[in-house]
Coordinates of C-alpha atoms in Angstrom, one line a residue:
X1 CA -28.0 14.9 25.3
X2 CA -24.4 16.7 25.0
X3 CA -23.3 19.0 22.5
X4 CA -20.0 18.2 20.1
X5 CA -19.9 14.4 20.4
X6 CA -17.5 14.4 17.7
X7 CA -15.5 16.9 18.1
X8 CA -11.8 16.2 18.2
X9 CA -10.2 19.2 19.3
X10 CA -6.4 19.4 20.4
X11 CA -6.2 15.5 18.9
X12 CA -3.6 14.1 16.0
X13 CA -4.5 11.7 13.7
X14 CA -2.3 9.8 11.6
X15 CA -4.3 8.2 8.4
X16 CA -2.6 6.1 6.0
X17 CA -3.5 5.3 2.3
X18 CA -4.7 8.5 2.9
X19 CA -4.7 9.8 -0.5
X20 CA -7.3 7.2 -1.5
X21 CA -10.8 7.7 -1.7
X22 CA -11.6 6.2 1.7
X23 CA -8.9 7.6 3.6
X24 CA -9.2 11.4 1.8
X25 CA -12.6 11.2 3.2
X26 CA -11.9 10.2 6.2
X27 CA -9.3 12.6 7.1
X28 CA -11.6 15.6 5.9
X29 CA -14.1 14.8 8.4
X30 CA -11.4 14.2 11.3
X31 CA -10.0 17.9 10.3
X32 CA -13.2 19.3 10.2
X33 CA -13.8 17.7 14.0
X34 CA -11.1 19.6 15.0
X35 CA -8.2 16.9 14.7
X36 CA -4.4 17.9 13.3
X37 CA -4.8 14.8 10.4
X38 CA -1.2 13.6 9.2
X39 CA -2.6 12.0 5.6
X40 CA 0.2 9.9 4.5
X41 CA 0.5 7.8 1.0
X42 CA 3.2 5.5 -0.4
X43 CA 2.8 8.0 -3.6
X44 CA 4.3 11.4 -3.6
X45 CA 2.0 12.4 -7.0
X46 CA -1.6 11.3 -5.1
X47 CA -0.5 13.1 -2.1
X48 CA 0.0 16.3 -4.1
X49 CA -3.0 15.4 -6.1
X50 CA -4.9 14.7 -2.6
X51 CA -3.5 18.2 -1.4
X52 CA -4.8 20.0 -4.1
X53 CA -8.5 17.8 -3.8
X54 CA -8.8 18.3 -0.1
X55 CA -7.7 21.6 0.0
X56 CA -11.1 22.7 -1.5
X57 CA -13.1 20.8 1.1
X58 CA -11.9 23.6 3.9
X59 CA -11.8 21.1 7.1
X60 CA -10.4 24.3 8.3
X61 CA -6.4 25.8 7.9
X62 CA -3.8 23.9 8.7
X63 CA -5.2 20.7 9.7
X64 CA -4.1 18.8 6.9
X65 CA -1.0 17.5 6.7
X66 CA 1.1 15.3 3.9
X67 CA 3.7 12.6 4.5
X68 CA 5.2 10.3 2.1
X69 CA 5.0 6.8 3.6
X70 CA 5.7 3.3 2.9
X71 CA 3.4 1.0 5.5
X72 CA 5.9 -1.8 4.6
X73 CA 9.0 -0.4 5.7
X74 CA 9.6 -0.3 9.2
X75 CA 11.7 2.0 9.7
X76 CA 9.8 4.6 7.4
X77 CA 6.8 4.0 9.9
X78 CA 8.7 4.1 13.1
X79 CA 10.2 7.5 11.5
X80 CA 6.6 9.0 10.7
X81 CA 5.6 8.3 14.3
X82 CA 8.5 9.5 15.7
X83 CA 8.0 13.2 13.2
X84 CA 4.5 13.2 14.8
X85 CA 5.2 12.9 18.4
X86 CA 8.4 15.7 17.6
X87 CA 6.0 18.0 15.7
X88 CA 2.9 17.3 18.2
X89 CA 3.7 15.6 21.1
X90 CA 0.7 13.3 20.9
X91 CA -1.1 10.7 18.5
X92 CA -4.4 10.3 19.7
X93 CA -6.1 8.2 16.2
X94 CA -4.7 6.0 14.0
X95 CA -6.7 5.0 11.0
X96 CA -5.3 2.3 8.8
X97 CA -7.0 2.7 5.4
X98 CA -4.1 1.8 3.1
X99 CA -4.7 -1.8 1.1
X100 CA -5.1 -2.8 -2.0
X101 CA -6.6 -6.2 -3.9
X102 CA -4.5 -8.6 -6.6
X103 CA -7.3 -10.9 -7.8
X104 CA -6.9 -14.0 -9.2
X105 CA -8.1 -17.7 -8.6
X106 CA -6.1 -19.8 -6.6
X107 CA -4.3 -22.0 -9.1
X108 CA -2.7 -18.5 -11.0
X109 CA -2.0 -16.4 -7.7
X110 CA 1.5 -16.1 -7.9
X111 CA 3.8 -15.9 -5.0
X112 CA 4.2 -12.0 -5.8
X113 CA 0.5 -11.8 -5.9
X114 CA -0.2 -13.3 -2.4
X115 CA 3.5 -11.3 -0.3
X116 CA 2.6 -8.2 -2.1
X117 CA -1.0 -7.6 -0.4
X118 CA -0.2 -9.8 2.7
X119 CA 3.1 -7.1 3.0
X120 CA 1.1 -4.3 2.5
X121 CA -2.5 -4.9 4.0
X122 CA -1.5 -7.0 7.1
X123 CA 2.3 -6.6 8.1
X124 CA 1.7 -2.8 7.3
X125 CA -1.0 -2.7 9.4
X126 CA 0.9 -4.3 12.1
X127 CA 3.8 -1.8 11.9
X128 CA 1.7 0.7 12.2
X129 CA -0.3 -0.3 15.1
X130 CA 2.5 -1.3 16.6
X131 CA 4.5 1.9 16.5
X132 CA 1.6 3.9 17.2
X133 CA 0.5 2.4 20.4
X134 CA 3.8 2.6 21.9
X135 CA 3.0 6.6 22.0
X136 CA -0.5 6.1 22.9
X137 CA -0.1 3.6 25.9
X138 CA 2.5 6.3 27.2
X139 CA 0.2 8.8 27.3
X140 CA -2.9 6.6 28.4
X141 CA -5.3 7.6 25.2
X142 CA -5.6 6.4 21.7
X143 CA -8.2 5.0 19.1
X144 CA -7.2 2.6 16.6
X145 CA -8.9 2.1 13.7
X146 CA -8.4 -0.6 11.3
X147 CA -9.8 -1.1 7.8
X148 CA -10.5 -4.9 7.2
X149 CA -13.5 -5.6 4.8
X150 CA -16.0 -7.8 4.4
X151 CA -13.8 -9.7 2.1
X152 CA -12.5 -11.7 5.8
X153 CA -15.3 -14.1 5.5
X154 CA -14.0 -15.6 2.4
X155 CA -14.3 -14.4 -1.6
X156 CA -13.2 -16.5 -4.4
X157 CA -10.6 -15.5 -6.3
X158 CA -9.0 -13.2 -3.3
X159 CA -7.2 -15.8 -1.2
X160 CA -4.5 -13.4 -0.6
X161 CA -7.0 -10.3 0.3
X162 CA -9.3 -12.4 2.3
X163 CA -6.7 -13.6 4.2
X164 CA -4.7 -10.5 5.0
X165 CA -8.1 -9.0 6.0
X166 CA -9.4 -11.3 8.0
X167 CA -5.6 -11.4 9.4
X168 CA -6.4 -7.5 10.4
X169 CA -9.5 -8.7 11.9
X170 CA -7.4 -10.9 14.3
X171 CA -4.8 -8.3 15.3
X172 CA -7.2 -5.6 16.0
X173 CA -8.8 -7.7 18.1
X174 CA -6.0 -8.9 20.2
X175 CA -4.9 -5.3 20.3
X176 CA -7.7 -4.1 21.9
X177 CA -7.5 -6.6 24.4
X178 CA -4.0 -5.7 24.9
X179 CA -4.3 -2.2 25.2
X180 CA -7.6 -1.6 26.8
X181 CA -6.0 -1.5 30.3
X182 CA -3.9 1.4 28.7
X183 CA -7.1 3.7 27.9
X184 CA -6.4 2.7 24.2
X185 CA -9.5 1.1 22.1
X186 CA -9.0 -0.9 19.0
X187 CA -11.6 -1.4 16.2
X188 CA -12.1 -2.3 12.5
X189 CA -14.3 -1.0 10.1
X190 CA -15.3 -3.7 7.4
X191 CA -16.7 -1.9 4.5
X192 CA -18.4 -3.4 1.4
X193 CA -18.7 -2.1 -2.2
X194 CA -17.9 1.6 -1.7
X195 CA -18.1 3.9 -4.5
X196 CA -14.7 5.2 -5.2
X197 CA -12.8 6.6 -8.4
X198 CA -10.5 3.5 -7.9
X199 CA -13.7 1.2 -8.4
X200 CA -15.3 3.0 -10.9
X201 CA -11.8 2.7 -13.6
X202 CA -12.5 -1.2 -13.2
X203 CA -13.8 -2.7 -16.4
X204 CA -15.7 -4.9 -14.9
X205 CA -17.5 -2.0 -12.5
X206 CA -21.0 -1.9 -13.9
X207 CA -21.2 -6.2 -13.0
X208 CA -19.7 -5.6 -9.7
X209 CA -21.8 -2.5 -8.7
X210 CA -24.7 -4.6 -9.9
X211 CA -24.2 -7.8 -7.9
X212 CA -23.3 -5.8 -4.6
X213 CA -26.7 -3.4 -5.3
X214 CA -29.0 -6.6 -5.4
X215 CA -27.2 -8.6 -2.6
X216 CA -27.3 -5.5 -0.2
X217 CA -29.9 -5.1 2.4
X218 CA -29.9 -1.1 1.6
X219 CA -29.9 -1.1 -2.1
X220 CA -27.3 1.1 -3.1
X221 CA -23.1 1.6 -3.4
X222 CA -21.7 2.5 -0.1
X223 CA -20.0 6.2 -0.4
X224 CA -16.9 7.1 1.5
X225 CA -19.0 9.2 3.7
X226 CA -20.6 6.3 5.1
X227 CA -17.1 4.8 6.0
X228 CA -16.2 8.1 7.1
X229 CA -19.1 8.6 9.4
X230 CA -18.0 5.6 11.3
X231 CA -14.7 6.4 11.6
X232 CA -15.6 9.9 12.9
X233 CA -17.5 7.8 15.5
X234 CA -15.0 5.3 16.8
X235 CA -12.3 8.0 16.7
X236 CA -14.3 10.2 19.2
X237 CA -14.0 10.3 22.8
X238 CA -17.1 9.4 23.5
X239 CA -16.7 5.5 21.9
X240 CA -14.2 4.8 25.2
X241 CA -16.2 1.6 26.1
X242 CA -16.4 0.2 22.7
X243 CA -13.0 -2.2 21.7
X244 CA -12.6 -5.0 19.6
X245 CA -15.3 -4.8 17.4
X246 CA -16.0 -5.1 13.8
X247 CA -18.5 -2.5 12.0
X248 CA -19.7 -3.9 8.7
X249 CA -20.4 -0.5 6.6
X250 CA -21.7 -2.7 4.0
X251 CA -25.1 -2.0 3.7
X252 CA -26.5 -5.1 5.2
X253 CA -24.0 -7.5 3.1
X254 CA -21.4 -9.3 5.2
X255 CA -21.1 -12.8 4.4

């Protein structure tokens, strides 16, 4: 069996939503595997906290770089990818881990609730994928990994989030069919309930966690490392014949 299957030496990755629990964990794993990782997030303060936290993880000197990025701003996304190309000459991996829910029952959901979630989760993903794909197809290699959700199957009180994540799945499958001939794969990861700091801040955390563990086949909450492990594999050269897939990291709860 070959050694170093998950090594990413010489590769460059962009992780959006990189200051969050999932994004920062995945960024650390990618950097530890040898990639240079641009950790992007809309919040400068969150990025600063993430930089302090990740600095203690020791993925390797100079492997993590930070950029403020609003994924809903087309010009900003274009500029971010252009800066990566100028600085590193390539972009090999895109992980779109940005996004948020804004839950309300359908009759109470406002236009803003709908447009904000769709704008960040779906349109923001499209903008990042489009700009990254331009560079990846030109170089003849790339790994696009989007973060969907088991909510894509539909959840009560999440019409906006479920629609956005279902859209991410459709987008990813379309991109996979379009870009495979250029050496670029596109796959989605659909996490279940993952134990992150933002989840634990919810007043309803205990009830949500209890329900998830009850419904999971694997009787625990997911950890950010569970998602990061899937990201690392899909980002690897060895995953080159896997594209258009939705990998559920949900402990067996995916409907």
